[in-house]
PDB file of C-alpha atoms and ligand atoms in Angstrom:
ATOM      1  CA  MET A  91      99.173 107.656  88.627  1.00 75.00           C
ATOM      2  CA  PRO A  92     102.129 110.019  86.993  1.00 85.00           C
ATOM      3  CA  GLN A  93     104.787 108.027  84.737  1.00 89.00           C
ATOM      4  CA  ILE A  94     108.206 108.297  83.540  1.00 90.00           C
ATOM      5  CA  SER A  95     110.037 106.450  81.203  1.00 90.00           C
ATOM      6  CA  VAL A  96     113.929 105.627  81.840  1.00 89.00           C
ATOM      7  CA  SER A  97     116.034 104.070  79.229  1.00 87.00           C
ATOM      8  CA  GLY A  98     112.613 101.856  77.941  1.00 86.00           C
ATOM      9  CA  VAL A  99     111.139 101.205  81.552  1.00 89.00           C
ATOM     10  CA  THR A 100     108.085 102.820  82.310  1.00 90.00           C
ATOM     11  CA  VAL A 101     108.032 103.555  86.116  1.00 92.00           C
ATOM     12  CA  ASN A 102     104.977 104.961  88.188  1.00 92.00           C
ATOM     13  CA  VAL A 103     105.943 107.388  90.483  1.00 93.00           C
ATOM     14  CA  VAL A 104     104.233 108.343  93.885  1.00 92.00           C
ATOM     15  CA  ARG A 105     104.802 111.747  95.693  1.00 92.00           C
ATOM     16  CA  LYS A 106     104.322 110.850  99.479  1.00 90.00           C
ATOM     17  CA  ASP A 107     105.132 112.870 102.535  1.00 91.00           C
ATOM     18  CA  ILE A 108     108.243 110.385 103.626  1.00 90.00           C
ATOM     19  CA  LYS A 109     111.947 110.736 104.078  1.00 89.00           C
ATOM     20  CA  ASN A 110     113.365 108.359 101.592  1.00 89.00           C
ATOM     21  CA  LEU A 111     112.733 107.414  98.539  1.00 90.00           C
ATOM     22  CA  HIS A 112     111.710 103.869  97.723  1.00 90.00           C
ATOM     23  CA  LEU A 113     111.855 102.044  94.756  1.00 91.00           C
ATOM     24  CA  GLY A 114     109.951  98.391  94.075  1.00 90.00           C
ATOM     25  CA  VAL A 115     109.418  95.804  91.240  1.00 89.00           C
ATOM     26  CA  TYR A 116     106.592  93.972  91.431  1.00 85.00           C
ATOM     27  CA  PRO A 117     105.258  90.450  90.194  1.00 74.00           C
ATOM     28  CA  PRO A 118     103.672  89.235  88.289  1.00 71.00           C
ATOM     29  CA  GLU A 119     105.228  90.965  85.431  1.00 76.00           C
ATOM     30  CA  GLY A 120     107.481  93.108  87.179  1.00 84.00           C
ATOM     31  CA  ARG A 121     106.063  96.666  87.243  1.00 88.00           C
ATOM     32  CA  VAL A 122     107.905  99.246  88.578  1.00 91.00           C
ATOM     33  CA  ARG A 123     107.062 102.105  91.245  1.00 92.00           C
ATOM     34  CA  VAL A 124     108.684 104.907  92.947  1.00 93.00           C
ATOM     35  CA  ALA A 125     107.797 106.565  96.214  1.00 93.00           C
ATOM     36  CA  ALA A 126     109.399 110.003  96.646  1.00 92.00           C
ATOM     37  CA  PRO A 127     109.167 112.519  99.179  1.00 92.00           C
ATOM     38  CA  LEU A 128     107.621 115.664  98.269  1.00 92.00           C
ATOM     39  CA  ARG A 129     110.706 117.689  97.475  1.00 90.00           C
ATOM     40  CA  VAL A 130     112.364 115.240  95.016  1.00 89.00           C
ATOM     41  CA  ASN A 131     111.764 116.239  91.473  1.00 90.00           C
ATOM     42  CA  ASP A 132     111.294 114.023  88.389  1.00 88.00           C
ATOM     43  CA  GLU A 133     114.947 114.310  87.269  1.00 90.00           C
ATOM     44  CA  ALA A 134     115.909 113.375  90.383  1.00 90.00           C
ATOM     45  CA  VAL A 135     114.072 110.297  90.296  1.00 91.00           C
ATOM     46  CA  ARG A 136     114.964 109.269  86.697  1.00 92.00           C
ATOM     47  CA  LEU A 137     118.634 109.332  88.245  1.00 91.00           C
ATOM     48  CA  ALA A 138     117.980 106.939  91.245  1.00 91.00           C
ATOM     49  CA  VAL A 139     115.927 104.947  88.415  1.00 92.00           C
ATOM     50  CA  ILE A 140     119.397 104.795  86.083  1.00 92.00           C
ATOM     51  CA  SER A 141     121.339 103.931  89.293  1.00 91.00           C
ATOM     52  CA  LYS A 142     119.149 101.034  89.603  1.00 91.00           C
ATOM     53  CA  LEU A 143     118.135 100.061  85.985  1.00 91.00           C
ATOM     54  CA  ALA A 144     120.620  96.857  86.247  1.00 90.00           C
ATOM     55  CA  TRP A 145     119.087  95.678  89.246  1.00 91.00           C
ATOM     56  CA  ILE A 146     115.554  96.250  88.052  1.00 91.00           C
ATOM     57  CA  ARG A 147     116.140  94.175  84.938  1.00 89.00           C
ATOM     58  CA  ARG A 148     117.487  91.449  87.292  1.00 87.00           C
ATOM     59  CA  GLN A 149     114.151  91.708  89.109  1.00 86.00           C
ATOM     60  CA  GLN A 150     112.367  91.811  85.893  1.00 85.00           C
ATOM     61  CA  ASN A 151     113.529  88.778  84.164  1.00 83.00           C
ATOM     62  CA  ARG A 152     113.491  86.882  87.624  1.00 80.00           C
ATOM     63  CA  PHE A 153     109.508  87.584  87.958  1.00 76.00           C
ATOM     64  CA  GLN A 154     109.150  86.324  84.063  1.00 75.00           C
ATOM     65  CA  SER A 155     110.806  83.270  84.563  1.00 70.00           C
ATOM     66  CA  GLN A 156     109.019  82.541  87.833  1.00 67.00           C
ATOM     67  CA  GLU A 157     105.869  83.544  86.442  1.00 60.00           C
ATOM     68  CA  ARG A 158     106.467  80.857  83.763  1.00 59.00           C
ATOM     69  CA  GLN A 159     107.540  78.260  86.448  1.00 56.00           C
ATOM     70  CA  SER A 160     104.461  79.082  88.518  1.00 64.00           C
ATOM     71  CA  ALA A 161     101.301  77.626  86.560  1.00 72.00           C
ATOM     72  CA  ARG A 162     100.999  75.078  88.780  1.00 80.00           C
ATOM     73  CA  GLU A 163      98.857  72.205  87.055  1.00 87.00           C
ATOM     74  CA  TYR A 164      98.459  70.268  90.853  1.00 90.00           C
ATOM     75  CA  VAL A 165      99.513  66.663  88.966  1.00 88.00           C
ATOM     76  CA  PHE A 166     101.176  63.839  90.448  1.00 90.00           C
ATOM     77  CA  ARG A 167     104.954  64.920  91.343  1.00 90.00           C
ATOM     78  CA  GLU A 168     104.647  68.297  90.484  1.00 90.00           C
ATOM     79  CA  SER A 169     106.649  70.615  93.617  1.00 89.00           C
ATOM     80  CA  HIS A 170     104.708  72.232  96.036  1.00 91.00           C
ATOM     81  CA  TYR A 171     106.152  74.115  99.397  1.00 91.00           C
ATOM     82  CA  TYR A 172     104.815  73.633 102.890  1.00 94.00           C
ATOM     83  CA  PHE A 173     106.681  75.745 105.655  1.00 94.00           C
ATOM     84  CA  GLY A 174     109.855  76.027 103.569  1.00 91.00           C
ATOM     85  CA  GLN A 175     109.931  72.311 102.326  1.00 91.00           C
ATOM     86  CA  ARG A 176     109.515  70.909  99.107  1.00 90.00           C
ATOM     87  CA  TYR A 177     107.537  68.027  98.516  1.00 93.00           C
ATOM     88  CA  LEU A 178     105.916  66.546  95.657  1.00 94.00           C
ATOM     89  CA  LEU A 179     102.416  66.029  94.912  1.00 95.00           C
ATOM     90  CA  ASN A 180     100.291  62.618  94.630  1.00 95.00           C
ATOM     91  CA  ILE A 181      96.821  63.043  93.356  1.00 94.00           C
ATOM     92  CA  ILE A 182      94.398  60.043  94.943  1.00 95.00           C
ATOM     93  CA  GLU A 183      90.821  60.072  93.293  1.00 94.00           C
ATOM     94  CA  HIS A 184      88.521  59.180  96.324  1.00 93.00           C
ATOM     95  CA  LYS A 185      84.856  59.196  96.781  1.00 92.00           C
ATOM     96  CA  GLY A 186      85.321  60.477 100.213  1.00 90.00           C
ATOM     97  CA  PRO A 187      85.926  64.345 101.435  1.00 92.00           C
ATOM     98  CA  ALA A 188      88.415  66.584  99.729  1.00 94.00           C
ATOM     99  CA  GLN A 189      91.895  66.133 102.428  1.00 95.00           C
ATOM    100  CA  VAL A 190      95.250  66.711 102.488  1.00 97.00           C
ATOM    101  CA  VAL A 191      97.643  64.445 104.012  1.00 96.00           C
ATOM    102  CA  VAL A 192     101.490  65.247 104.531  1.00 96.00           C
ATOM    103  CA  ARG A 193     102.586  61.512 103.735  1.00 95.00           C
ATOM    104  CA  ASN A 194     106.626  61.556 104.905  1.00 94.00           C
ATOM    105  CA  HIS A 195     109.024  64.229 104.274  1.00 92.00           C
ATOM    106  CA  THR A 196     109.148  64.286 100.531  1.00 93.00           C
ATOM    107  CA  SER A 197     105.147  63.627  99.716  1.00 96.00           C
ATOM    108  CA  ILE A 198     101.836  64.832 100.363  1.00 97.00           C
ATOM    109  CA  ASP A 199      98.664  63.097  99.239  1.00 97.00           C
ATOM    110  CA  LEU A 200      95.876  65.328  97.525  1.00 96.00           C
ATOM    111  CA  TYR A 201      92.433  63.448  97.940  1.00 96.00           C
ATOM    112  CA  VAL A 202      90.267  64.665  95.232  1.00 95.00           C
ATOM    113  CA  PRO A 203      86.461  63.926  94.390  1.00 93.00           C
ATOM    114  CA  LYS A 204      87.006  61.834  90.951  1.00 92.00           C
ATOM    115  CA  GLY A 205      87.486  64.440  87.752  1.00 90.00           C
ATOM    116  CA  ALA A 206      88.650  67.483  90.055  1.00 92.00           C
ATOM    117  CA  ASP A 207      89.998  69.457  87.460  1.00 92.00           C
ATOM    118  CA  ILE A 208      92.884  72.253  88.147  1.00 91.00           C
ATOM    119  CA  SER A 209      90.910  75.063  90.037  1.00 91.00           C
ATOM    120  CA  LYS A 210      89.535  72.181  92.219  1.00 94.00           C
ATOM    121  CA  ARG A 211      92.280  70.904  93.046  1.00 94.00           C
ATOM    122  CA  GLU A 212      93.761  74.221  93.402  1.00 92.00           C
ATOM    123  CA  GLN A 213      91.231  75.566  95.897  1.00 94.00           C
ATOM    124  CA  ILE A 214      91.583  72.195  98.157  1.00 96.00           C
ATOM    125  CA  LEU A 215      95.263  72.899  98.801  1.00 95.00           C
ATOM    126  CA  ILE A 216      94.876  76.776  99.291  1.00 94.00           C
ATOM    127  CA  ALA A 217      91.922  75.900 101.901  1.00 96.00           C
ATOM    128  CA  TRP A 218      94.162  73.632 103.449  1.00 97.00           C
ATOM    129  CA  TYR A 219      97.414  76.282 103.301  1.00 96.00           C
ATOM    130  CA  ARG A 220      94.873  78.317 105.185  1.00 97.00           C
ATOM    131  CA  LYS A 221      93.911  76.182 107.755  1.00 97.00           C
ATOM    132  CA  GLU A 222      97.368  74.872 108.425  1.00 97.00           C
ATOM    133  CA  LEU A 223      98.454  78.489 108.650  1.00 97.00           C
ATOM    134  CA  LYS A 224      95.874  80.027 110.694  1.00 98.00           C
ATOM    135  CA  ALA A 225      96.655  77.161 113.192  1.00 98.00           C
ATOM    136  CA  LEU A 226      99.856  78.431 113.947  1.00 98.00           C
ATOM    137  CA  ILE A 227      98.909  81.805 114.279  1.00 98.00           C
ATOM    138  CA  PRO A 228      97.128  82.052 117.331  1.00 98.00           C
ATOM    139  CA  PRO A 229     100.141  80.888 119.986  1.00 98.00           C
ATOM    140  CA  MET A 230     102.852  82.891 118.103  1.00 98.00           C
ATOM    141  CA  ILE A 231     100.663  86.064 118.410  1.00 98.00           C
ATOM    142  CA  GLU A 232      99.948  85.118 122.644  1.00 98.00           C
ATOM    143  CA  LYS A 233     103.623  84.445 122.690  1.00 98.00           C
ATOM    144  CA  TRP A 234     104.902  87.702 121.480  1.00 98.00           C
ATOM    145  CA  GLU A 235     102.130  89.656 123.348  1.00 98.00           C
ATOM    146  CA  LYS A 236     103.699  88.646 126.454  1.00 98.00           C
ATOM    147  CA  ILE A 237     107.418  89.421 125.494  1.00 98.00           C
ATOM    148  CA  ILE A 238     106.749  93.051 123.548  1.00 97.00           C
ATOM    149  CA  ASP A 239     103.790  93.896 125.936  1.00 97.00           C
ATOM    150  CA  VAL A 240     101.364  94.607 123.661  1.00 97.00           C
ATOM    151  CA  LYS A 241      97.537  93.527 122.459  1.00 97.00           C
ATOM    152  CA  VAL A 242      96.437  92.251 118.931  1.00 98.00           C
ATOM    153  CA  ALA A 243      92.484  92.849 119.014  1.00 98.00           C
ATOM    154  CA  ASP A 244      92.139  91.043 115.496  1.00 97.00           C
ATOM    155  CA  TRP A 245      94.389  89.167 113.222  1.00 98.00           C
ATOM    156  CA  GLY A 246      93.720  87.315 109.541  1.00 97.00           C
ATOM    157  CA  VAL A 247      95.172  85.621 106.454  1.00 97.00           C
ATOM    158  CA  ARG A 248      94.626  86.955 103.171  1.00 94.00           C
ATOM    159  CA  LYS A 249      96.420  86.644  99.763  1.00 90.00           C
ATOM    160  CA  MET A 250      98.435  89.959  98.937  1.00 86.00           C
ATOM    161  CA  LYS A 251     100.344  90.582  96.193  1.00 78.00           C
ATOM    162  CA  THR A 252     102.731  92.734  97.680  1.00 78.00           C
ATOM    163  CA  LYS A 253     103.403  92.420 101.044  1.00 86.00           C
ATOM    164  CA  TRP A 254     104.048  89.785 103.521  1.00 92.00           C
ATOM    165  CA  GLY A 255     101.958  91.549 105.967  1.00 94.00           C
ATOM    166  CA  SER A 256     100.355  94.608 107.275  1.00 94.00           C
ATOM    167  CA  CYS A 257      99.284  95.876 110.435  1.00 95.00           C
ATOM    168  CA  ASN A 258      96.213  98.208 111.076  1.00 96.00           C
ATOM    169  CA  ILE A 259      97.627 100.361 114.180  1.00 96.00           C
ATOM    170  CA  GLY A 260      94.008 102.177 115.264  1.00 96.00           C
ATOM    171  CA  ALA A 261      92.160  98.513 115.009  1.00 97.00           C
ATOM    172  CA  ARG A 262      95.349  96.654 116.455  1.00 97.00           C
ATOM    173  CA  ARG A 263      94.659  93.864 113.604  1.00 97.00           C
ATOM    174  CA  ILE A 264      97.332  92.867 111.735  1.00 97.00           C
ATOM    175  CA  TRP A 265      96.841  91.058 108.194  1.00 97.00           C
ATOM    176  CA  LEU A 266      99.067  88.020 107.211  1.00 97.00           C
ATOM    177  CA  ASN A 267     100.170  86.879 103.517  1.00 94.00           C
ATOM    178  CA  LEU A 268      98.785  83.294 103.052  1.00 94.00           C
ATOM    179  CA  GLU A 269     101.662  82.652 100.864  1.00 92.00           C
ATOM    180  CA  LEU A 270     103.699  82.527 104.773  1.00 94.00           C
ATOM    181  CA  ALA A 271     102.297  78.711 104.401  1.00 95.00           C
ATOM    182  CA  LYS A 272     105.141  78.271 102.002  1.00 93.00           C
ATOM    183  CA  LYS A 273     107.740  79.707 104.137  1.00 93.00           C
ATOM    184  CA  PRO A 274     109.903  78.290 106.938  1.00 93.00           C
ATOM    185  CA  VAL A 275     108.123  78.860 109.977  1.00 96.00           C
ATOM    186  CA  GLN A 276     110.614  81.287 111.252  1.00 96.00           C
ATOM    187  CA  CYS A 277     109.801  83.791 108.454  1.00 95.00           C
ATOM    188  CA  LEU A 278     106.152  83.432 109.245  1.00 97.00           C
ATOM    189  CA  GLU A 279     107.104  84.408 112.886  1.00 97.00           C
ATOM    190  CA  TYR A 280     109.019  87.125 111.621  1.00 97.00           C
ATOM    191  CA  ILE A 281     106.368  89.209 109.935  1.00 97.00           C
ATOM    192  CA  ILE A 282     104.291  88.499 112.857  1.00 98.00           C
ATOM    193  CA  VAL A 283     106.587  90.131 115.370  1.00 98.00           C
ATOM    194  CA  HIS A 284     107.296  93.092 112.697  1.00 97.00           C
ATOM    195  CA  GLU A 285     103.933  93.770 112.464  1.00 97.00           C
ATOM    196  CA  MET A 286     103.182  93.405 116.480  1.00 98.00           C
ATOM    197  CA  LEU A 287     106.026  96.115 116.637  1.00 97.00           C
ATOM    198  CA  HIS A 288     104.066  98.306 114.314  1.00 97.00           C
ATOM    199  CA  LEU A 289     101.689  98.706 117.670  1.00 97.00           C
ATOM    200  CA  LEU A 290     104.607 100.232 119.467  1.00 97.00           C
ATOM    201  CA  GLU A 291     106.646 102.192 116.248  1.00 96.00           C
ATOM    202  CA  ARG A 292     104.498 103.025 113.496  1.00 95.00           C
ATOM    203  CA  HIS A 293     107.221 103.894 110.665  1.00 92.00           C
ATOM    204  CA  HIS A 294     110.213 102.199 109.578  1.00 90.00           C
ATOM    205  CA  ASN A 295     112.667 104.216 111.448  1.00 92.00           C
ATOM    206  CA  ASP A 296     115.533 103.989 113.420  1.00 95.00           C
ATOM    207  CA  ARG A 297     113.783 103.432 116.417  1.00 97.00           C
ATOM    208  CA  PHE A 298     111.865 100.394 114.809  1.00 96.00           C
ATOM    209  CA  ILE A 299     115.068  98.838 113.795  1.00 96.00           C
ATOM    210  CA  GLU A 300     116.205  99.013 117.538  1.00 97.00           C
ATOM    211  CA  LEU A 301     112.908  97.342 118.213  1.00 97.00           C
ATOM    212  CA  MET A 302     113.494  94.510 115.727  1.00 97.00           C
ATOM    213  CA  ASP A 303     117.021  94.007 116.870  1.00 97.00           C
ATOM    214  CA  ARG A 304     116.253  93.649 120.846  1.00 97.00           C
ATOM    215  CA  PHE A 305     113.158  91.654 119.968  1.00 97.00           C
ATOM    216  CA  MET A 306     114.577  89.186 117.196  1.00 97.00           C
ATOM    217  CA  PRO A 307     118.244  89.827 116.758  1.00 96.00           C
ATOM    218  CA  GLN A 308     118.271  87.431 113.686  1.00 95.00           C
ATOM    219  CA  TRP A 309     115.730  89.173 111.592  1.00 95.00           C
ATOM    220  CA  LYS A 310     117.494  90.040 108.804  1.00 92.00           C
ATOM    221  CA  LEU A 311     118.105  86.162 108.327  1.00 91.00           C
ATOM    222  CA  TYR A 312     114.467  85.704 107.793  1.00 93.00           C
ATOM    223  CA  ARG A 313     113.631  88.934 105.824  1.00 90.00           C
ATOM    224  CA  ASP A 314     116.183  87.917 103.114  1.00 85.00           C
ATOM    225  CA  GLU A 315     115.049  84.669 103.173  1.00 86.00           C
ATOM    226  CA  LEU A 316     111.238  86.469 102.119  1.00 87.00           C
ATOM    227  CA  ASN A 317     113.130  88.559  99.847  1.00 78.00           C
ATOM    228  CA  ARG A 318     114.274  85.811  97.799  1.00 74.00           C
ATOM    229  CA  SER A 319     110.526  84.944  96.566  1.00 68.00           C
ATOM    230  CA  PRO A 320     108.468  86.459  93.880  1.00 59.00           C
ATOM    231  CA  LEU A 321     107.222  88.790  96.426  1.00 57.00           C
ATOM    232  CA  CYS A 322     110.024  90.460  97.008  1.00 45.00           C
ATOM    233  CA  HIS A 323     110.642  94.328  96.236  1.00 45.00           C
ATOM    234  CA  GLU A 324     113.143  96.386  97.289  1.00 42.00           C
ATOM    235  CA  THR A 325     110.801  98.501  99.903  1.00 43.00           C
ATOM    236  CA  TRP A 326     110.980  95.173 102.033  1.00 48.00           C
ATOM    237  CA  LYS A 327     113.989  96.250 104.412  1.00 54.00           C
ATOM    238  CA  TYR A 328     112.495  95.913 108.012  1.00 55.00           C
TER     239      TYR A 328
HETATM  240 ZN1   ZN B 285     106.460  97.308 108.262  1.00 76.29          ZN
END
């Protein structure tokens, strides 16, 4: 990928058949990427980056401090998020099957086999997040299929580094980021609606925004909530 350097910041530049220039800063280390329309030259890209330099540095600093915070150890009283709410972890070693139980408004019990290490504990919690998220998705898709009048053929949950969701329009399949299990439920619903609306409009254009405004007038609130998270990058505008 072609790179340019602007005031010590390395920028990957991709040229695409798009209308507007997109600038993104990506976790975990704060990589900078610009997607530029074909007709925009390197000098114009450089100027765009310069005008956003302060913002880029802020994002990079934030990722780096989040990176430090986010090395989870799955130990007693460590914070973990579940549908927008913060809980403290309680580790219980036992002989039975691995299990996760939301005990009350403030704590989650993680039942693990004796001697389970960090990666085993993490695996148990992630499997639980996946199961919990997957349980919420079908009724939401069904609800919005009726409202929007489109059909989703298939859906799935996976870990994604830079996106909250994606839509394969040809296959009518939507993918949702596993991290949504940590966000308020309304954010999950917003991403589902966003991806489903791509079945009506492929691009993030005026028509797409009109559709978002019509079906979910408060969508910007949820977008802002998600943009406060580590996955944030400037191109998640809609
Ligand atoms: Zn989209």
